[in-house]
Coordinates of C-alpha atoms in Angstrom, one line a residue:
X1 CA 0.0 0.0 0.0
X2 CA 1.2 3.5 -0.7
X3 CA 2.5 5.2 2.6
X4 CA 2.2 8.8 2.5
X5 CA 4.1 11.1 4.9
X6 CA 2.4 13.2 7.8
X7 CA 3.3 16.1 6.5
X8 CA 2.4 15.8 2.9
X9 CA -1.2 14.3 3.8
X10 CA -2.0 17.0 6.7
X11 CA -1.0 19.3 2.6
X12 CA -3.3 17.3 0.6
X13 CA -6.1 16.9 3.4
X14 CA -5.5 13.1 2.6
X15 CA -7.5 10.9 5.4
X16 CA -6.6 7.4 4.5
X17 CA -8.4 4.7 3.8
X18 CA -9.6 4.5 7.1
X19 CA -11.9 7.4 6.7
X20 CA -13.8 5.6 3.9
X21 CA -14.8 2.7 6.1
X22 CA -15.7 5.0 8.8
X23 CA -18.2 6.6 6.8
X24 CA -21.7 5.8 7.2
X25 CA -23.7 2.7 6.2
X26 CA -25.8 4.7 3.6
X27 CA -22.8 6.0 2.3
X28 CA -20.7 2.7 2.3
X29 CA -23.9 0.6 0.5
X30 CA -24.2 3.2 -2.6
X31 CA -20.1 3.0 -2.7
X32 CA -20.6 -1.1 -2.9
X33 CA -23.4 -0.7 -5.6
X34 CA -21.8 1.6 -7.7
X35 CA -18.7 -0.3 -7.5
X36 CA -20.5 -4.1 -8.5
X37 CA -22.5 -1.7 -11.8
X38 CA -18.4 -1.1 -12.8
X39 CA -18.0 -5.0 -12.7
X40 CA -21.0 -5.7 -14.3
X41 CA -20.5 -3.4 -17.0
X42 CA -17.1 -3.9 -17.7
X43 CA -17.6 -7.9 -17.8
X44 CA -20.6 -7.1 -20.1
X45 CA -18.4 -4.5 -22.2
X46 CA -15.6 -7.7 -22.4
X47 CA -18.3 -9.8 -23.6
X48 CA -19.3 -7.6 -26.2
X49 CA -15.3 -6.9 -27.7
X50 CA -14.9 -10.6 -27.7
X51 CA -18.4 -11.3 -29.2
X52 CA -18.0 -8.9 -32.1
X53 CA -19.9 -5.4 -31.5
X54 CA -21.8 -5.5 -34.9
X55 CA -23.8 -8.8 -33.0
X56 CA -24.3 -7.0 -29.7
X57 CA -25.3 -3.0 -30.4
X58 CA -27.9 -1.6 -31.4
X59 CA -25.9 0.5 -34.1
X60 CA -25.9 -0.1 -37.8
X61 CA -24.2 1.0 -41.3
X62 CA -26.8 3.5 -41.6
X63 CA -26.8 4.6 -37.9
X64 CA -23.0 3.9 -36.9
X65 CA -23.0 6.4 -33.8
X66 CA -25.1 5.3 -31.0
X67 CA -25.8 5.2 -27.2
X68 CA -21.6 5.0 -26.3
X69 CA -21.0 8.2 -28.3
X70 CA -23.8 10.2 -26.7
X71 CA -22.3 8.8 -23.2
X72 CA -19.0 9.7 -24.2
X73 CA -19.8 13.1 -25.2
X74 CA -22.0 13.6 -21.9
X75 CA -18.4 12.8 -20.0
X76 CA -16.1 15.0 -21.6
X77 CA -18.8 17.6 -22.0
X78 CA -19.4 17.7 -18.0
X79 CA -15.6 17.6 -17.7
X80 CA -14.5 20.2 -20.3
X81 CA -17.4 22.3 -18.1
X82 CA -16.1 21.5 -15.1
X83 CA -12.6 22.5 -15.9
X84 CA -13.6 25.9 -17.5
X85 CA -15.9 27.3 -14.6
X86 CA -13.2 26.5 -11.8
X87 CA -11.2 28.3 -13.5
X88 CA -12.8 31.7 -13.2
X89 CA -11.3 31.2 -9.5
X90 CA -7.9 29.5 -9.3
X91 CA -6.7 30.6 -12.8
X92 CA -8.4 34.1 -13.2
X93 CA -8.4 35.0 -10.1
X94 CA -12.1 35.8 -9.7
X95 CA -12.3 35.2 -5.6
X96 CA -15.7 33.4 -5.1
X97 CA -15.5 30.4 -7.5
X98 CA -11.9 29.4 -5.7
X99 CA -13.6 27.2 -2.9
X100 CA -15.2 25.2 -5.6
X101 CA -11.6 24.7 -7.7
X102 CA -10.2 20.9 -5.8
X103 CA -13.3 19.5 -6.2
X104 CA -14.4 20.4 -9.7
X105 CA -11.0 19.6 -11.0
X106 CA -11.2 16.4 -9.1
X107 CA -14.7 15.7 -10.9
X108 CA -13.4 16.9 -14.1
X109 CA -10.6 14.3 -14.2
X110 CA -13.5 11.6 -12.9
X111 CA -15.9 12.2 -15.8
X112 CA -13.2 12.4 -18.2
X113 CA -12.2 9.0 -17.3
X114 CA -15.7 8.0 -17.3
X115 CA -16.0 9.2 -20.8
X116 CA -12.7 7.1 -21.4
X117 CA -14.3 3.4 -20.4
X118 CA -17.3 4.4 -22.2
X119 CA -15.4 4.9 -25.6
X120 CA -12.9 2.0 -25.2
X121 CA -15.9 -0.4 -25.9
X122 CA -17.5 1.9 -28.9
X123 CA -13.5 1.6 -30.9
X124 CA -13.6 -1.9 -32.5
X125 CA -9.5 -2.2 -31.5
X126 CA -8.7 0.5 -29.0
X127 CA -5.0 -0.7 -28.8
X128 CA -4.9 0.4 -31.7
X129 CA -5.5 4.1 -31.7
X130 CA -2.7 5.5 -29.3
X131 CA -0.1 3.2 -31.4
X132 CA -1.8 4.9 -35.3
X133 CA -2.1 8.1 -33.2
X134 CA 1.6 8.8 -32.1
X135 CA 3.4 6.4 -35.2
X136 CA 1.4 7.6 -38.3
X137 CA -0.2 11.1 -37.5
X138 CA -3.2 12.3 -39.7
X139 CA -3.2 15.8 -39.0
X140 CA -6.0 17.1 -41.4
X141 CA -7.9 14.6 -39.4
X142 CA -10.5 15.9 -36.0
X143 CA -10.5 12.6 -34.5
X144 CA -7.1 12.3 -34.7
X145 CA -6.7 15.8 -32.9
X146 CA -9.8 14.6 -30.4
X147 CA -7.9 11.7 -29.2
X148 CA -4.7 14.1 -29.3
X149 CA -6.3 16.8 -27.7
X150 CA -7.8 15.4 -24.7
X151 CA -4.9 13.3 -24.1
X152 CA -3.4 16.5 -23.0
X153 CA -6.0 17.9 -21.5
X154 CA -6.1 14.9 -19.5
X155 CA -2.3 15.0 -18.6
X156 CA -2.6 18.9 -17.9
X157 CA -5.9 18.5 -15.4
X158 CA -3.6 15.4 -13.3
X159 CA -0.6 18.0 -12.8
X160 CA -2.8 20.8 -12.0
X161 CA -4.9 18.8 -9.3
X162 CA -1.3 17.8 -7.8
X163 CA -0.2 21.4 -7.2
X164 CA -3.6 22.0 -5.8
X165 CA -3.1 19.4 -3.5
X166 CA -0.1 20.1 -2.6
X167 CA -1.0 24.1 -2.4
X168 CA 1.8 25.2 -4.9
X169 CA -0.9 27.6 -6.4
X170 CA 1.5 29.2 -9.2
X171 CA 2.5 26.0 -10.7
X172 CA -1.8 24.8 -10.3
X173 CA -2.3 28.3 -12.2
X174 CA 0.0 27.9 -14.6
X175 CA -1.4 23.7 -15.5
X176 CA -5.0 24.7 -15.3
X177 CA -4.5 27.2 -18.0
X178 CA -2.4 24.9 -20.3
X179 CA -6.2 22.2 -19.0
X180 CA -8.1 25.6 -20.2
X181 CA -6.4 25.8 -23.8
X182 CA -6.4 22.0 -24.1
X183 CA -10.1 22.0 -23.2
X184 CA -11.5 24.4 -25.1
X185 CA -9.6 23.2 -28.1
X186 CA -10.2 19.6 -27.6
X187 CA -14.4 20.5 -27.3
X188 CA -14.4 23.1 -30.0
X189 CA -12.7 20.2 -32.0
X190 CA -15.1 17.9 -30.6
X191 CA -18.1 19.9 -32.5
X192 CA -16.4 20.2 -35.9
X193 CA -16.4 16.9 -35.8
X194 CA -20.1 17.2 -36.5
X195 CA -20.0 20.5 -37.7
X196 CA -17.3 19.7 -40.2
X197 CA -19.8 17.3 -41.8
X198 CA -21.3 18.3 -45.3
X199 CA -23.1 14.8 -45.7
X200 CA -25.1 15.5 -42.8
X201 CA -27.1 18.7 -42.8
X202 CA -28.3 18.5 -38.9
X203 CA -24.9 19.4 -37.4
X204 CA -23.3 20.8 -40.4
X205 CA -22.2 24.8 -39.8
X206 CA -20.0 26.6 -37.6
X207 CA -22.6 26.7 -34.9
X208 CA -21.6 23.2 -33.3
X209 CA -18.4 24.0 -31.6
X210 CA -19.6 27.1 -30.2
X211 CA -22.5 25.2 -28.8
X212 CA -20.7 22.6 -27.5
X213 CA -18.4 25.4 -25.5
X214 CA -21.8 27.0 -24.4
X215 CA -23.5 23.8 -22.9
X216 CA -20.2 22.6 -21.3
X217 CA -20.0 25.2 -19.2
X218 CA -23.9 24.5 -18.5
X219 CA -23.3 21.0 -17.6
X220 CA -20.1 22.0 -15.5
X221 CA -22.1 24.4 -13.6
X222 CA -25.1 22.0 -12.7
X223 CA -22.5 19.0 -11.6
X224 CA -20.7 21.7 -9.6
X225 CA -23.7 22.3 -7.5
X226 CA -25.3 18.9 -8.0
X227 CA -22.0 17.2 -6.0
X228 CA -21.6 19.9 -3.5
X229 CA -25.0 19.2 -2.6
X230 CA -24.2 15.6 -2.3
X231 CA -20.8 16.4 -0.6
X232 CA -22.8 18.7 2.1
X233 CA -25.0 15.8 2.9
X234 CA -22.2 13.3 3.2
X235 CA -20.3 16.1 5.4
X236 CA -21.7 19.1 6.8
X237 CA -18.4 20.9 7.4
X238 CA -17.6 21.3 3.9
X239 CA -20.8 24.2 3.8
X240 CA -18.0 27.1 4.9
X241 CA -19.4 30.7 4.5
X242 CA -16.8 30.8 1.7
X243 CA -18.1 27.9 -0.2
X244 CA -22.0 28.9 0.3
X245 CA -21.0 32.2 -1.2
X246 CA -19.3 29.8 -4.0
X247 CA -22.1 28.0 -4.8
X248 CA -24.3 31.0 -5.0
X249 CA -22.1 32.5 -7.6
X250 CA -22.0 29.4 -9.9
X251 CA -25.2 29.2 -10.0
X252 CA -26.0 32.7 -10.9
X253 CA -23.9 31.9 -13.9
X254 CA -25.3 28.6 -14.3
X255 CA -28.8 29.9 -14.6
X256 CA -27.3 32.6 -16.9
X257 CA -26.3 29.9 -19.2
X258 CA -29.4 27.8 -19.1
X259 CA -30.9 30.9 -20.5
X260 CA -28.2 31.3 -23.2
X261 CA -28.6 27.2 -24.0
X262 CA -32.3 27.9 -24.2
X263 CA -31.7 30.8 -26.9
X264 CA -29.9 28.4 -29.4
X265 CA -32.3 25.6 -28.9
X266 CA -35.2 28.3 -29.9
X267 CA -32.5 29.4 -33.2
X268 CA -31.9 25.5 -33.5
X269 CA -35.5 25.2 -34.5
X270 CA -36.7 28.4 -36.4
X271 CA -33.3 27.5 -38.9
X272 CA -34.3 24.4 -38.9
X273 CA -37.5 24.7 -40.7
X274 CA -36.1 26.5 -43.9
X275 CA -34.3 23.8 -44.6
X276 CA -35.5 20.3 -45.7
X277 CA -33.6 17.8 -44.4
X278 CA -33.1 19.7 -41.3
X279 CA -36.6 19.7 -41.3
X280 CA -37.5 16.4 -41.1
X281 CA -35.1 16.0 -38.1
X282 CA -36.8 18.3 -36.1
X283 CA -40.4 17.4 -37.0
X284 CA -39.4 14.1 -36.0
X285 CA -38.4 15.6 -32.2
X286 CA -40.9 18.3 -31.7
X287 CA -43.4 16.7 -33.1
X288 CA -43.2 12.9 -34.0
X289 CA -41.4 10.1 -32.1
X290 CA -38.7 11.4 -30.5
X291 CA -40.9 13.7 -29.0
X292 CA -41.0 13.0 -25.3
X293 CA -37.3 12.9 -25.5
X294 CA -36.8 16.8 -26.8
X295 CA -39.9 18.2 -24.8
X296 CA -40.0 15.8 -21.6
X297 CA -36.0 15.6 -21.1
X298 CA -34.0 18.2 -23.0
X299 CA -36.5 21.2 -22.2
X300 CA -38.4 20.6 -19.1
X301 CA -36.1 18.4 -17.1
X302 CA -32.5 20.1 -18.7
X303 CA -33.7 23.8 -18.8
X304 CA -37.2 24.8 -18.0
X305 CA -37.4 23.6 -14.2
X306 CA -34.3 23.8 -13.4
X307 CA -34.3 27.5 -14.8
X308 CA -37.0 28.6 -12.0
X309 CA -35.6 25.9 -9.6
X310 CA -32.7 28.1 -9.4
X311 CA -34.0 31.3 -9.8
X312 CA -36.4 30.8 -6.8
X313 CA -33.3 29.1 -4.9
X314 CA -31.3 32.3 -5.2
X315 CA -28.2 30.7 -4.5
X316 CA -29.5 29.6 -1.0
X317 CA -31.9 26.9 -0.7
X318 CA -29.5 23.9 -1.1
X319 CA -32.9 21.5 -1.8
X320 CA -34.5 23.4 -5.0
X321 CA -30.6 23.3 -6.2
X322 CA -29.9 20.0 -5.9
X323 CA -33.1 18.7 -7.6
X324 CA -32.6 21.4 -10.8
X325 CA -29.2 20.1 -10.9
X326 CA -29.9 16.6 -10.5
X327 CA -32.8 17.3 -13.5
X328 CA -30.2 19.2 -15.5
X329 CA -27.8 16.0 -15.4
X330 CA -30.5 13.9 -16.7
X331 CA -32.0 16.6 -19.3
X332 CA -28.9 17.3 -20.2
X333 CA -27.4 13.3 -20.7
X334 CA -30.6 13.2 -23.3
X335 CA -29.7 16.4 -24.8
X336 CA -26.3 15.0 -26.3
X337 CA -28.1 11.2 -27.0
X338 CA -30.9 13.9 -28.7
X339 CA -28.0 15.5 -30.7
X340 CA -26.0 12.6 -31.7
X341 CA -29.5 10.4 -33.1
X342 CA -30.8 13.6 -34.6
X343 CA -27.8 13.7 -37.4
X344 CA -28.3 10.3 -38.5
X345 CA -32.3 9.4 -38.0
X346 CA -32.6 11.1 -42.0
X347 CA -31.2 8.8 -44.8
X348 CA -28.9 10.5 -47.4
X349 CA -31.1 9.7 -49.4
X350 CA -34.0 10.7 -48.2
X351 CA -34.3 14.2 -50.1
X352 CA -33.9 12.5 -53.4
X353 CA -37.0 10.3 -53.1
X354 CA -35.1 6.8 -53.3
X355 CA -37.9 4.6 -51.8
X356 CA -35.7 2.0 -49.9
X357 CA -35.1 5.6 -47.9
X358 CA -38.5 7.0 -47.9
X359 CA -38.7 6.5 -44.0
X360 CA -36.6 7.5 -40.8
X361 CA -33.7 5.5 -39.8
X362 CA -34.5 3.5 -36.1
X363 CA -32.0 3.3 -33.3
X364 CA -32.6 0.8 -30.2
X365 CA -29.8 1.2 -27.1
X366 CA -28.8 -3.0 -26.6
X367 CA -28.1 -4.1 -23.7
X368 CA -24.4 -4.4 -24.0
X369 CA -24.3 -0.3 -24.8
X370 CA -26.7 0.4 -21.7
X371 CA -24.6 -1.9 -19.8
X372 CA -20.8 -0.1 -20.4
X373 CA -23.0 3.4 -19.9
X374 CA -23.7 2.4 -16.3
X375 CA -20.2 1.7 -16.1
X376 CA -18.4 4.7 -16.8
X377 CA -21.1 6.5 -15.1
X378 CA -21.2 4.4 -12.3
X379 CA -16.8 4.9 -12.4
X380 CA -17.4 8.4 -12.1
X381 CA -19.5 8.2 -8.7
X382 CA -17.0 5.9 -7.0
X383 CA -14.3 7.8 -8.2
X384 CA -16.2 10.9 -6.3
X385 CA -17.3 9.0 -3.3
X386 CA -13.5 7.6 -2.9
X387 CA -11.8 11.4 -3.3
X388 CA -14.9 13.2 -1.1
X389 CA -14.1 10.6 1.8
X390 CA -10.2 9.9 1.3
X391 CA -9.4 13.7 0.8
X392 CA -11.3 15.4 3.4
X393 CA -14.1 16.8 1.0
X394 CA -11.1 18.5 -1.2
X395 CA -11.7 21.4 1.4
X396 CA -9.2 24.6 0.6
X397 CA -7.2 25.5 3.8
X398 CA -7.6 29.2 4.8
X399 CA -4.7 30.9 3.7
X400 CA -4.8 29.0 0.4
X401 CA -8.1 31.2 -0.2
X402 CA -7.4 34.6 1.9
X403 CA -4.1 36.4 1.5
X404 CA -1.8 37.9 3.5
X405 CA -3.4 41.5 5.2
X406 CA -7.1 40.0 4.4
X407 CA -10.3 38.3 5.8
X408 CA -13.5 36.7 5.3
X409 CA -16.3 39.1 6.1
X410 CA -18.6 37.5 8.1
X411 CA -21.4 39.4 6.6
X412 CA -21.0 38.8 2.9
X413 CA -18.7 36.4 3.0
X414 CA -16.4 37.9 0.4
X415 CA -12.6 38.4 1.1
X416 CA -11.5 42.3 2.0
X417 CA -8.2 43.5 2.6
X418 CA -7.3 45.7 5.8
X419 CA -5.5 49.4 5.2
X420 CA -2.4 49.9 6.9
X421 CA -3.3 50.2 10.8
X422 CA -7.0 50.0 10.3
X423 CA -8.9 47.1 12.2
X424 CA -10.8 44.6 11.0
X425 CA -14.2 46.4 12.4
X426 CA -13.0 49.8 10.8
X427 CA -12.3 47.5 7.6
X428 CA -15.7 46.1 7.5
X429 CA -17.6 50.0 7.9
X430 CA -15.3 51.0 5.0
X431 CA -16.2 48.0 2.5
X432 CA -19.9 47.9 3.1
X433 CA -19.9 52.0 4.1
X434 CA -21.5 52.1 7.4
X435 CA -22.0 55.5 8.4
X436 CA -21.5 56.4 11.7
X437 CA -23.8 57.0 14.1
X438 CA -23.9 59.5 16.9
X439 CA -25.5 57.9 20.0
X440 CA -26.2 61.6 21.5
X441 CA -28.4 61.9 18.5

């Protein structure tokens, strides 16, 4: 077992493995559960590689992209998100989002491993990919500058979390911006990839990798407040002033962005309707089978509710955010299967009248592709559960947050810096510009 010294876990808040069986029985049965859906899922994924996946998913020649990529995208979506708004803190400098900045980097590595299970049963021979990818280099290719650019991003995320663990804050600054570039490119590259596509008229136009910046930092936002809320009812302590005042600010900007995500969904439509295959697409989810799936999921459950949830919330009520978040998760996991299905669903052919393509394409989820989503996904919760109870909730220390000659207000919980000889009361009437009062008067 690895032996870490006392001085380098009392750095990195690092419990031991102690802590996790000391947790409670709740909290140790959903750990054991998630961790038999990876097994489960992984020996089903096995079976399915070995089997052949043609004979085992639902995909076909006409729909090749299924269930696994929409799960995939989900992942690095979340994580790209993840990565982006814990930067405004710990990279920009903006002061309330830095209490959120261990745990959403944390989180963002987890669902980007996640993403990683989930797509090493869609490749027919992942072996082979990192060999082609390093030894004979397409470089006019995006999925050869996907699996490039998230390698990266990967690597830059694991040295950044280090230094945050071990509190060397320039050298965490300096990694998370190289995870910001890498991100931002790797998910920009992520929607040519479907943008870049002239065959398929859905996804085709520079629209897509702005989007997919857009909703990432949407579906950053709601797992930021989703897992604090989860982390707050695993361990009280964790709700500082500092961190309340956190989670208030991302999700003003959250619910700022479910706004903006609404606006292109209402474009998405209108431009879809002057022209004809796009057309059909859309009928098919506004109005025809896939229905349910735009309206029920992607509007109500990923925008709608949660849009009011966390408007009437106003940063505070820690119940109305964690069910808009936990409804934006799920609204939003449909959103990318919604996106993925609704490039393919129209035949190429379809617009020339060839009858053998006179209908939509059909796409059924088998079992073997529901099975290695539960996996990845279920990854990502132990993962979390492991680092919330092994690292001490990936709590900041104080004077990682409040510099030298400052202080948490205990009224607004924003940090203030003293003057030279003033107190900390004199401080406080000065920031918020309490006037003085005369008691004679």
């Amino acid at each position: 077992m690895i032996q870490i010294h006392k001085d380098t876990a009392e750095r990195w808040g690092y419990t031991g493995v102690g802590a996790l069986f000391r947790s409670n029985k709740v909290l140790l049965g959903i750990l054991g559960l998630l961790g038999l859906l990876v097994f489960y899922g992984l020996a089903v994924g096995l079976h399915g590689t070995f089997t052949g996946y043609r004979h085992v998913y639902g995909v076909t020649r006409q729909i090749p992209w299924g269930l696994l990529i929409s799960a995939y995208i989900f992942c690095v979506v979340t994580s790209t998100g993840l990565c982006l708004v814990s930067s405004i803190g710990h990279v920009f400098g903006y002061e309330p989002y830095m209490p959120i900045a261990k745990r959403a980097v944390f989180l963002s590595i987890t669902f980007m491993l996640g993403g990683f299970i989930i797509i090493f049963f869609d490749v027919e021979n992942p072996f082979r990919m990192p060999i082609y990818n390093a030894f004979s280099p397409n470089l006019t290719s995006n999925m050869w500058w996907m699996g490039t650019l998230y390698t990266l991003y990967l690597i830059a995320l694991g040295i950044e979390y280090f230094f945050l663990l071990d509190q060397n804050h320039a050298w965490s600054r300096i990694f998370g911006l190289f995870g910001v570039i890498f991100g931002v490119a790797a998910h920009s590259n992520l929607g040519a990839v479907f943008g870049m596509l002239h065959g398929r008229e859905f996804w085709y136009g520079p629209y897509m990798p702005i989007y997919f910046i857009v909703s990432a930092m949407m579906s950053g936002g709601a797992a930021i407040i989703l897992f604090t809320c989860i982390s707050w009812r695993i361990d009280r302590h964790i709700m500082s002033r500092r961190m309340e005042r956190s989670i208030k600010a991302v999700c003003q900007l959250t619910t700022m962005l479910i706004a903006i995500i609404m606006f292109f969904t209402i474009w998405k439509i209108i431009s879809g309707v002057v022209a004809p295959e796009k057309y059909v697409a859309i009928k098919a989810f506004v109005l025809g089978r896939y229905a349910l799936n735009f309206w029920g999921a992607e509007v109500l459950l990923g925008m709608v509710i949660p849009f009011i949830l966390l408007i009437q919330s106003e940063g505070r009520d820690l119940r109305k955010m964690f069910i808009a978040s936990s409804f934006m998760m799920i609204g939003i996991f449909f959103m990318r299967y919604d996106l993925v299905l609704a490039g393919q669903i129209v035949p190429v052919f379809h617009s020339l009248g060839v009858d053998e393509y006179s209908s939509l394409l059909e796409y059924t989820p088998s079992f073997h592709e529901i099975s290695v989503v539960v996996a990845g996904l279920s990854f990502a919760g132990v993962f979390y559960l492991l680092g919330e109870r092994m690292l001490n909730g990936h709590q900041f220390q104080k004077h990682e947050i409040v510099p030298p000659g400052a202080y948490v207000c205990p009224g607004c919980g924003g940090i203030h810096y003293k003057k030279e000889g003033e107190s900390e009361e004199e401080s406080l009437k000065r920031h918020h510009r309490v006037r003085k009062v005369d008691r004679d008067d």
